[in-house]
């Protein structure tokens, strides 16, 4: 869906998306890194479960929501990808997985 | 309130016209917490406890009538509700209050349980360690207030209520055999008029020899993004809507001048919600708002017919959702027949004029 | 802190509590306003959502290489000096920071003594005070509600441009660009230059726009846009298929885009596509100014709501100025000039420059602004999106992407009693999702107006609430809590003694 211009590749960053290792360029937003890796849909909607992917890339549409390092509903286009980051598809509403503190 | 009464009157075969404000108005119906709530209500006026309890009992009937009139399911859920306490002192104060309520003469009795942390946790597994205990009342519940609003509008339409938006009433003039209601839009006449204009009643009531005593009361609410279901029961300050969003409220201040959000109040409410349910901490807040309550001096409703202008009624309550069945059924009966039901006679403004005897 | 960039490691915890001015948005207007204010020795904080200055138009400009200059063009490169000047200005800068609230502070009832701005960065929220605030929140793309616009593989043209600027990403596979507006052919040219395979440009500009636009041609003939525009058009036509007078458009596919369907000259046509880039102009991003309570009005030429400002870009809310495309679409060059004028206005309000000096400095700026705005009416007329693409004709077309509400549902609700966008929210939850109406607000206003047979100015817009960008409940819970607030929540249960002690100890 997108490819990177050879003159724009900078330091390599490795992260995972739904467990799959992906190589990104330093400074990429999570959404850009996913587009470069051929990922079209990164979430399903809470209302109908239909698939969605990045739309505006400027923080206004909230379509590129993903789970990042266990936190749901992060805007992928506003978060810079970091080495070892665990990115997952956002499935519907935010999950409330955390165990209540004992 | 207005929509409930209008629909109720139309159900009895009356021809009803609703004069409403526009798209932006101080609407309690758009700014409520959507609880159908019995516990804790009626201290100082036991009749309010009874009125509330029978409202909660009539809610399934209202919900099914609305469903059959409109096809809209208002999402009524009455699994019982909790008051969660974050210290032993909080719990004690709430327990004392419930006991005082039930010790009032001539009050109705309803069931409730006082639960410690472990007992609370058995029913609300997501609570945090700071929850010292709770009060559970099986009569409590909640609805989807947005769908209730839509259902009432659809129900009015289904019953041929003449609903007119952008019709602010500026004057009401008693005329032979009725009233003339006027505004920039023109005039309508009717033999009977019901003032259910919330805060606007303060302005309108004196035009027909009525009073609408209110004290300033401002509440603030926080709403989060949608989340997977985690809360089986409504808590008086935290509820999860059937769409998934969490509503957190509600504060009360004696403020009637500004709808400016007080972030400090949001902070206290958010902090308490997280201490009650630690897993809420990472949820995104998508909205906060403030609204003015339609709060009478003692917090109980006011229903009254004008003595000087018979046919004019005033109706006010801050629990418009809880009391909706009373407004659609009993209050509509009262207005249609002119005879106030015995259990509602106490809700006149006369109670504010005599020295408190209860 | 004595000025200069905050490093990301420090974050917003290191900001002081009070500034003379907070500027929101690091596009041309915000950068210029902050630079101007810092130049008058105002203690200035610029906060911005992105990692580097430039806004959307000059996105990633400080990281750009000479090869990007060639690729993106001189108009893009011009942002470099604006950003560099800002970075040297002595203004403090908080990148990767979201502003989510702004509220007036009152010393006496009714008298505004500045504002309190809610900020959030890296999971921490702060409330920072400023005597003056400049909102330079720029523009966003006008909603383009066509059937299938929610499918993965359909994006805005601006999104593709941002991906190119920030990460050097070029669409691969079969790419279609569709819509109208100055950016359409610019993007097509940029993408083709960068090696993308653009299958077609579907131009939705209605034929009658050309007639209307030429009434304003004299202005346009002297505008810098003309030569640039014509050159772009030729360059694109030479290298890809340009299909004009497109009257309907739909994206199709299961789970993702596969095909594009359109009508032109009364004939339906289809084309397979991997990526559809939509654009029909940009509109002011008014979410912040709306929630802040600024007065807005409907601009029929730009088919959008615009905040009311005076000649110094002061809004109807005291101490709050607005500059750049957030006030009305004028383009990057005009935005930069507006930012400087707004900066002078604020500096004068702060007593840092005398009104005479302010007027003297603003004079040449106003002349440049008039020059930069020449031909704008022509562009507004020419690129006025057709009604069919603003007010969906197909009942099933999604309007509110977040709550998945269709045009048909909105029309039906109007007839059920939802006469305005705020009643509509209650009826349908329309506009209540995370984007807070940014992608449906204008469509909803125009749809309701259409259904009621009235004008958008009669209908109005969503009334928006803080936070205008989401923040975590945890962040809200960590904000300072006053005793009054505790009493408001807990009444007589509020334990205020402890915090009173703290306050007393602190003040000793």
mmCIF file of N, CA and C in Angstrom, chain B residues 20 22-25 27 30 89-90 93-94 146 149-150 153 157 163 166 222 224 226 243 248 251-253 260-274 278 280-290, chain C residues 100-101 103-105 116 127 403 415-417 419-427 429 432 434 436 452 459 461 463 465-467 469-474 476-482 485-490 492-493 495:
data_model
loop_
_atom_site.group_PDB
_atom_site.id
_atom_site.type_symbol
_atom_site.label_atom_id
_atom_site.label_comp_id
_atom_site.label_asym_id
_atom_site.label_seq_id
_atom_site.Cartn_x
_atom_site.Cartn_y
_atom_site.Cartn_z
ATOM 1 N N UNK B 20 -41.316 24.323 23.003
ATOM 2 C CA UNK B 20 -39.973 23.998 23.483
ATOM 3 C C UNK B 20 -38.986 25.059 23.027
ATOM 4 N N UNK B 22 -34.896 25.859 21.693
ATOM 5 C CA UNK B 22 -34.207 25.396 20.492
ATOM 6 C C UNK B 22 -33.147 24.350 20.736
ATOM 7 N N UNK B 23 -32.184 24.302 19.805
ATOM 8 C CA UNK B 23 -31.157 23.267 19.806
ATOM 9 C C UNK B 23 -30.249 23.390 21.018
ATOM 10 N N UNK B 24 -30.023 24.642 21.458
ATOM 11 C CA UNK B 24 -29.178 24.856 22.626
ATOM 12 C C UNK B 24 -30.058 25.407 23.729
ATOM 13 N N UNK B 25 -30.306 24.601 24.733
ATOM 14 C CA UNK B 25 -31.136 25.035 25.855
ATOM 15 C C UNK B 25 -30.608 24.334 27.088
ATOM 16 N N UNK B 27 -31.227 21.922 29.190
ATOM 17 C CA UNK B 27 -32.136 20.789 29.274
ATOM 18 C C UNK B 27 -31.647 19.776 30.285
ATOM 19 N N UNK B 30 -31.000 16.360 28.765
ATOM 20 C CA UNK B 30 -29.781 16.047 28.021
ATOM 21 C C UNK B 30 -28.579 15.984 28.950
ATOM 22 N N UNK B 89 -15.727 5.789 57.729
ATOM 23 C CA UNK B 89 -16.561 6.924 58.123
ATOM 24 C C UNK B 89 -17.648 7.170 57.069
ATOM 25 N N UNK B 90 -17.249 7.111 55.815
ATOM 26 C CA UNK B 90 -18.236 7.286 54.739
ATOM 27 C C UNK B 90 -19.349 6.252 54.862
ATOM 28 N N UNK B 93 -21.656 7.035 57.817
ATOM 29 C CA UNK B 93 -22.551 8.166 57.543
ATOM 30 C C UNK B 93 -23.707 7.723 56.652
ATOM 31 N N UNK B 94 -23.405 6.918 55.648
ATOM 32 C CA UNK B 94 -24.457 6.444 54.745
ATOM 33 C C UNK B 94 -25.414 5.469 55.436
ATOM 34 N N UNK B 146 -30.302 8.841 26.671
ATOM 35 C CA UNK B 146 -30.415 9.371 25.309
ATOM 36 C C UNK B 146 -31.559 8.676 24.574
ATOM 37 N N UNK B 149 -34.875 9.933 25.867
ATOM 38 C CA UNK B 149 -35.187 11.221 25.255
ATOM 39 C C UNK B 149 -35.778 11.010 23.857
ATOM 40 N N UNK B 150 -35.121 10.134 23.094
ATOM 41 C CA UNK B 150 -35.598 9.870 21.736
ATOM 42 C C UNK B 150 -36.953 9.175 21.760
ATOM 43 N N UNK B 153 -39.726 11.613 22.490
ATOM 44 C CA UNK B 153 -40.054 12.422 21.307
ATOM 45 C C UNK B 153 -40.867 11.606 20.299
ATOM 46 N N UNK B 157 -44.831 12.044 19.091
ATOM 47 C CA UNK B 157 -45.231 12.078 17.692
ATOM 48 C C UNK B 157 -46.292 11.010 17.408
ATOM 49 N N UNK B 163 -45.594 19.151 18.612
ATOM 50 C CA UNK B 163 -44.331 19.570 19.231
ATOM 51 C C UNK B 163 -43.730 20.710 18.430
ATOM 52 N N UNK B 166 -38.007 25.730 19.087
ATOM 53 C CA UNK B 166 -37.731 27.158 18.888
ATOM 54 C C UNK B 166 -38.948 28.019 19.203
ATOM 55 N N UNK B 222 -18.474 13.344 34.159
ATOM 56 C CA UNK B 222 -17.359 12.945 33.282
ATOM 57 C C UNK B 222 -17.825 11.719 32.492
ATOM 58 N N UNK B 224 -16.386 8.652 29.810
ATOM 59 C CA UNK B 224 -15.219 8.054 29.154
ATOM 60 C C UNK B 224 -15.620 7.451 27.812
ATOM 61 N N UNK B 226 -15.946 4.306 25.152
ATOM 62 C CA UNK B 226 -16.600 3.011 25.340
ATOM 63 C C UNK B 226 -15.590 1.975 25.835
ATOM 64 N N UNK B 243 -24.077 1.202 25.954
ATOM 65 C CA UNK B 243 -23.175 1.344 24.804
ATOM 66 C C UNK B 243 -21.712 1.174 25.197
ATOM 67 N N UNK B 248 -19.332 9.245 35.145
ATOM 68 C CA UNK B 248 -18.880 9.468 36.510
ATOM 69 C C UNK B 248 -19.463 10.787 36.990
ATOM 70 N N UNK B 251 -21.429 15.817 41.208
ATOM 71 C CA UNK B 251 -21.088 16.765 42.258
ATOM 72 C C UNK B 251 -22.275 17.694 42.491
ATOM 73 N N UNK B 252 -22.222 18.431 43.547
ATOM 74 C CA UNK B 252 -23.248 19.455 43.740
ATOM 75 C C UNK B 252 -22.639 20.700 44.363
ATOM 76 N N UNK B 253 -22.896 21.820 43.701
ATOM 77 C CA UNK B 253 -22.444 23.104 44.231
ATOM 78 C C UNK B 253 -23.618 24.070 44.183
ATOM 79 N N UNK B 260 -19.101 26.909 33.537
ATOM 80 C CA UNK B 260 -17.685 26.639 33.369
ATOM 81 C C UNK B 260 -17.334 25.333 34.087
ATOM 82 N N UNK B 261 -16.613 24.471 33.407
ATOM 83 C CA UNK B 261 -16.182 23.211 34.016
ATOM 84 C C UNK B 261 -15.168 23.512 35.114
ATOM 85 N N UNK B 262 -15.315 22.866 36.249
ATOM 86 C CA UNK B 262 -14.331 22.998 37.304
ATOM 87 C C UNK B 262 -13.459 21.738 37.275
ATOM 88 N N UNK B 263 -12.225 21.884 36.744
ATOM 89 C CA UNK B 263 -11.360 20.707 36.599
ATOM 90 C C UNK B 263 -10.996 20.104 37.946
ATOM 91 N N UNK B 264 -11.029 20.947 38.976
ATOM 92 C CA UNK B 264 -10.704 20.449 40.303
ATOM 93 C C UNK B 264 -11.779 19.458 40.768
ATOM 94 N N UNK B 265 -13.024 19.771 40.455
ATOM 95 C CA UNK B 265 -14.106 18.836 40.782
ATOM 96 C C UNK B 265 -13.976 17.562 39.943
ATOM 97 N N UNK B 266 -13.663 17.726 38.660
ATOM 98 C CA UNK B 266 -13.442 16.549 37.813
ATOM 99 C C UNK B 266 -12.367 15.668 38.422
ATOM 100 N N UNK B 267 -11.325 16.312 38.922
ATOM 101 C CA UNK B 267 -10.208 15.567 39.481
ATOM 102 C C UNK B 267 -10.648 14.747 40.694
ATOM 103 N N UNK B 268 -11.429 15.359 41.580
ATOM 104 C CA UNK B 268 -11.907 14.631 42.761
ATOM 105 C C UNK B 268 -12.780 13.451 42.317
ATOM 106 N N UNK B 269 -13.659 13.697 41.361
ATOM 107 C CA UNK B 269 -14.565 12.628 40.906
ATOM 108 C C UNK B 269 -13.785 11.507 40.223
ATOM 109 N N UNK B 270 -12.807 11.893 39.382
ATOM 110 C CA UNK B 270 -12.008 10.893 38.666
ATOM 111 C C UNK B 270 -11.199 10.068 39.658
ATOM 112 N N UNK B 271 -10.626 10.756 40.630
ATOM 113 C CA UNK B 271 -9.810 10.103 41.641
ATOM 114 C C UNK B 271 -10.636 9.071 42.412
ATOM 115 N N UNK B 272 -11.826 9.476 42.825
ATOM 116 C CA UNK B 272 -12.680 8.554 43.580
ATOM 117 C C UNK B 272 -13.123 7.377 42.716
ATOM 118 N N UNK B 273 -13.425 7.652 41.448
ATOM 119 C CA UNK B 273 -13.863 6.574 40.553
ATOM 120 C C UNK B 273 -12.749 5.542 40.381
ATOM 121 N N UNK B 274 -11.506 6.023 40.275
ATOM 122 C CA UNK B 274 -10.381 5.096 40.100
ATOM 123 C C UNK B 274 -10.129 4.307 41.387
ATOM 124 N N UNK B 278 -10.076 0.518 40.068
ATOM 125 C CA UNK B 278 -8.746 0.895 39.564
ATOM 126 C C UNK B 278 -8.584 0.702 38.058
ATOM 127 N N UNK B 280 -10.272 1.664 35.748
ATOM 128 C CA UNK B 280 -10.754 2.784 34.935
ATOM 129 C C UNK B 280 -9.641 3.790 34.601
ATOM 130 N N UNK B 281 -8.508 3.692 35.298
ATOM 131 C CA UNK B 281 -7.481 4.731 35.195
ATOM 132 C C UNK B 281 -7.000 5.010 33.784
ATOM 133 N N UNK B 282 -6.881 3.972 32.956
ATOM 134 C CA UNK B 282 -6.330 4.168 31.618
ATOM 135 C C UNK B 282 -7.373 4.515 30.565
ATOM 136 N N UNK B 283 -8.633 4.598 30.959
ATOM 137 C CA UNK B 283 -9.659 4.944 29.967
ATOM 138 C C UNK B 283 -9.551 6.418 29.585
ATOM 139 N N UNK B 284 -9.850 6.713 28.346
ATOM 140 C CA UNK B 284 -9.840 8.098 27.890
ATOM 141 C C UNK B 284 -11.135 8.800 28.273
ATOM 142 N N UNK B 285 -10.995 9.993 28.788
ATOM 143 C CA UNK B 285 -12.153 10.850 29.040
ATOM 144 C C UNK B 285 -12.497 11.536 27.725
ATOM 145 N N UNK B 286 -13.739 11.436 27.288
ATOM 146 C CA UNK B 286 -14.103 12.079 26.021
ATOM 147 C C UNK B 286 -14.967 13.324 26.215
ATOM 148 N N UNK B 287 -15.529 13.489 27.385
ATOM 149 C CA UNK B 287 -16.435 14.609 27.587
ATOM 150 C C UNK B 287 -16.577 14.892 29.077
ATOM 151 N N UNK B 288 -16.692 16.166 29.410
ATOM 152 C CA UNK B 288 -17.142 16.533 30.757
ATOM 153 C C UNK B 288 -18.199 17.598 30.550
ATOM 154 N N UNK B 289 -19.132 17.698 31.454
ATOM 155 C CA UNK B 289 -20.055 18.813 31.333
ATOM 156 C C UNK B 289 -20.620 19.189 32.693
ATOM 157 N N UNK B 290 -21.146 20.381 32.751
ATOM 158 C CA UNK B 290 -21.850 20.826 33.942
ATOM 159 C C UNK B 290 -23.283 21.135 33.546
ATOM 160 N N UNK C 100 -6.082 20.419 25.802
ATOM 161 C CA UNK C 100 -7.419 19.797 25.836
ATOM 162 C C UNK C 100 -8.490 20.695 26.439
ATOM 163 N N UNK C 101 -8.088 21.826 26.955
ATOM 164 C CA UNK C 101 -9.079 22.702 27.586
ATOM 165 C C UNK C 101 -8.536 24.113 27.650
ATOM 166 N N UNK C 103 -9.953 27.765 29.720
ATOM 167 C CA UNK C 103 -11.051 28.438 30.423
ATOM 168 C C UNK C 103 -10.555 29.756 30.995
ATOM 169 N N UNK C 104 -11.407 30.776 30.964
ATOM 170 C CA UNK C 104 -11.002 32.072 31.505
ATOM 171 C C UNK C 104 -10.819 32.019 33.013
ATOM 172 N N UNK C 105 -9.854 32.769 33.483
ATOM 173 C CA UNK C 105 -9.660 32.950 34.924
ATOM 174 C C UNK C 105 -10.230 34.309 35.259
ATOM 175 N N UNK C 116 -6.688 29.574 31.800
ATOM 176 C CA UNK C 116 -6.023 28.377 32.292
ATOM 177 C C UNK C 116 -6.140 27.339 31.176
ATOM 178 N N UNK C 127 -2.424 22.078 34.344
ATOM 179 C CA UNK C 127 -3.206 23.283 34.061
ATOM 180 C C UNK C 127 -2.233 24.455 34.163
ATOM 181 N N UNK C 403 -19.777 6.807 15.368
ATOM 182 C CA UNK C 403 -20.971 6.118 15.862
ATOM 183 C C UNK C 403 -21.704 5.401 14.732
ATOM 184 N N UNK C 415 -37.098 14.606 11.144
ATOM 185 C CA UNK C 415 -38.557 14.519 11.112
ATOM 186 C C UNK C 415 -39.138 14.010 12.415
ATOM 187 N N UNK C 416 -38.298 13.363 13.227
ATOM 188 C CA UNK C 416 -38.779 12.887 14.528
ATOM 189 C C UNK C 416 -38.602 13.938 15.612
ATOM 190 N N UNK C 417 -38.102 15.112 15.253
ATOM 191 C CA UNK C 417 -38.042 16.188 16.242
ATOM 192 C C UNK C 417 -36.653 16.701 16.576
ATOM 193 N N UNK C 419 -34.229 18.942 15.677
ATOM 194 C CA UNK C 419 -34.139 20.063 14.754
ATOM 195 C C UNK C 419 -32.759 20.653 14.594
ATOM 196 N N UNK C 420 -31.818 20.267 15.447
ATOM 197 C CA UNK C 420 -30.478 20.834 15.375
ATOM 198 C C UNK C 420 -29.437 19.795 15.723
ATOM 199 N N UNK C 421 -28.164 20.119 15.490
ATOM 200 C CA UNK C 421 -27.096 19.137 15.714
ATOM 201 C C UNK C 421 -27.013 18.652 17.161
ATOM 202 N N UNK C 422 -27.384 19.491 18.119
ATOM 203 C CA UNK C 422 -27.242 19.072 19.514
ATOM 204 C C UNK C 422 -28.382 18.172 19.958
ATOM 205 N N UNK C 423 -29.562 18.407 19.415
ATOM 206 C CA UNK C 423 -30.656 17.460 19.647
ATOM 207 C C UNK C 423 -30.349 16.147 18.919
ATOM 208 N N UNK C 424 -29.702 16.283 17.736
ATOM 209 C CA UNK C 424 -29.345 15.106 16.941
ATOM 210 C C UNK C 424 -28.400 14.186 17.716
ATOM 211 N N UNK C 425 -27.471 14.795 18.455
ATOM 212 C CA UNK C 425 -26.543 14.008 19.271
ATOM 213 C C UNK C 425 -27.322 13.102 20.206
ATOM 214 N N UNK C 426 -28.358 13.666 20.838
ATOM 215 C CA UNK C 426 -29.114 12.898 21.812
ATOM 216 C C UNK C 426 -29.919 11.802 21.111
ATOM 217 N N UNK C 427 -30.435 12.123 19.949
ATOM 218 C CA UNK C 427 -31.238 11.134 19.225
ATOM 219 C C UNK C 427 -30.384 9.972 18.718
ATOM 220 N N UNK C 429 -26.597 9.760 18.988
ATOM 221 C CA UNK C 429 -25.207 9.746 19.415
ATOM 222 C C UNK C 429 -24.282 10.265 18.315
ATOM 223 N N UNK C 432 -20.811 12.077 18.864
ATOM 224 C CA UNK C 432 -20.415 11.872 20.260
ATOM 225 C C UNK C 432 -19.243 10.922 20.404
ATOM 226 N N UNK C 434 -15.126 9.590 19.525
ATOM 227 C CA UNK C 434 -13.846 10.214 19.874
ATOM 228 C C UNK C 434 -13.441 11.379 18.975
ATOM 229 N N UNK C 436 -15.212 13.684 18.016
ATOM 230 C CA UNK C 436 -15.978 14.840 18.499
ATOM 231 C C UNK C 436 -16.493 15.724 17.361
ATOM 232 N N UNK C 452 -34.630 20.423 6.518
ATOM 233 C CA UNK C 452 -35.591 21.395 7.036
ATOM 234 C C UNK C 452 -35.857 22.520 6.046
ATOM 235 N N UNK C 459 -29.073 26.662 11.503
ATOM 236 C CA UNK C 459 -28.979 25.368 12.179
ATOM 237 C C UNK C 459 -27.898 25.386 13.254
ATOM 238 N N UNK C 461 -23.989 24.656 14.913
ATOM 239 C CA UNK C 461 -23.009 23.569 14.962
ATOM 240 C C UNK C 461 -23.097 22.887 16.311
ATOM 241 N N UNK C 463 -22.303 21.973 19.971
ATOM 242 C CA UNK C 463 -21.658 22.673 21.070
ATOM 243 C C UNK C 463 -20.686 21.682 21.702
ATOM 244 N N UNK C 465 -17.496 20.157 24.062
ATOM 245 C CA UNK C 465 -17.143 20.137 25.480
ATOM 246 C C UNK C 465 -15.685 19.752 25.655
ATOM 247 N N UNK C 466 -15.121 20.215 26.757
ATOM 248 C CA UNK C 466 -13.774 19.768 27.113
ATOM 249 C C UNK C 466 -13.869 18.372 27.715
ATOM 250 N N UNK C 467 -12.846 17.566 27.585
ATOM 251 C CA UNK C 467 -11.615 17.807 26.841
ATOM 252 C C UNK C 467 -11.837 17.682 25.324
ATOM 253 N N UNK C 469 -9.551 16.978 23.238
ATOM 254 C CA UNK C 469 -8.819 15.759 22.859
ATOM 255 C C UNK C 469 -8.827 14.871 24.096
ATOM 256 N N UNK C 470 -8.978 13.549 23.890
ATOM 257 C CA UNK C 470 -9.106 12.676 25.048
ATOM 258 C C UNK C 470 -7.877 12.736 25.954
ATOM 259 N N UNK C 471 -8.113 12.611 27.245
ATOM 260 C CA UNK C 471 -7.009 12.366 28.163
ATOM 261 C C UNK C 471 -7.449 11.277 29.121
ATOM 262 N N UNK C 472 -6.468 10.619 29.728
ATOM 263 C CA UNK C 472 -6.785 9.472 30.582
ATOM 264 C C UNK C 472 -7.470 9.937 31.865
ATOM 265 N N UNK C 473 -8.368 9.111 32.361
ATOM 266 C CA UNK C 473 -9.030 9.413 33.621
ATOM 267 C C UNK C 473 -7.981 9.628 34.715
ATOM 268 N N UNK C 474 -6.904 8.839 34.653
ATOM 269 C CA UNK C 474 -5.813 8.946 35.618
ATOM 270 C C UNK C 474 -5.184 10.350 35.596
ATOM 271 N N UNK C 476 -6.674 13.134 34.702
ATOM 272 C CA UNK C 476 -7.640 14.058 35.298
ATOM 273 C C UNK C 476 -7.577 13.942 36.829
ATOM 274 N N UNK C 477 -7.471 12.696 37.303
ATOM 275 C CA UNK C 477 -7.478 12.445 38.750
ATOM 276 C C UNK C 477 -6.246 13.034 39.429
ATOM 277 N N UNK C 478 -5.175 13.276 38.667
ATOM 278 C CA UNK C 478 -3.935 13.782 39.267
ATOM 279 C C UNK C 478 -3.880 15.312 39.268
ATOM 280 N N UNK C 479 -4.892 15.969 38.735
ATOM 281 C CA UNK C 479 -4.899 17.440 38.758
ATOM 282 C C UNK C 479 -5.143 17.919 40.196
ATOM 283 N N UNK C 480 -4.741 19.152 40.488
ATOM 284 C CA UNK C 480 -4.922 19.657 41.854
ATOM 285 C C UNK C 480 -6.395 19.646 42.271
ATOM 286 N N UNK C 481 -6.626 19.311 43.545
ATOM 287 C CA UNK C 481 -7.992 19.246 44.073
ATOM 288 C C UNK C 481 -8.153 20.266 45.195
ATOM 289 N N UNK C 482 -9.071 21.176 45.013
ATOM 290 C CA UNK C 482 -9.307 22.181 46.048
ATOM 291 C C UNK C 482 -10.285 21.649 47.088
ATOM 292 N N UNK C 485 -13.780 21.797 45.851
ATOM 293 C CA UNK C 485 -14.130 20.701 44.947
ATOM 294 C C UNK C 485 -14.477 19.456 45.748
ATOM 295 N N UNK C 486 -13.705 19.211 46.820
ATOM 296 C CA UNK C 486 -13.995 18.025 47.641
ATOM 297 C C UNK C 486 -15.378 18.142 48.269
ATOM 298 N N UNK C 487 -15.715 19.334 48.728
ATOM 299 C CA UNK C 487 -17.036 19.538 49.318
ATOM 300 C C UNK C 487 -18.119 19.346 48.257
ATOM 301 N N UNK C 488 -17.843 19.792 47.035
ATOM 302 C CA UNK C 488 -18.840 19.658 45.963
ATOM 303 C C UNK C 488 -19.137 18.196 45.671
ATOM 304 N N UNK C 489 -18.153 17.329 45.848
ATOM 305 C CA UNK C 489 -18.356 15.914 45.537
ATOM 306 C C UNK C 489 -18.839 15.140 46.765
ATOM 307 N N UNK C 490 -18.301 15.489 47.913
ATOM 308 C CA UNK C 490 -18.546 14.667 49.093
ATOM 309 C C UNK C 490 -19.406 15.340 50.146
ATOM 310 N N UNK C 492 -20.699 16.918 53.294
ATOM 311 C CA UNK C 492 -20.132 16.985 54.653
ATOM 312 C C UNK C 492 -19.153 15.846 54.934
ATOM 313 N N UNK C 493 -19.006 14.934 53.967
ATOM 314 C CA UNK C 493 -18.030 13.862 54.150
ATOM 315 C C UNK C 493 -16.626 14.288 53.751
ATOM 316 N N UNK C 495 -13.130 15.436 53.587
ATOM 317 C CA UNK C 495 -12.097 15.577 54.599
ATOM 318 C C UNK C 495 -11.133 16.654 54.129
#
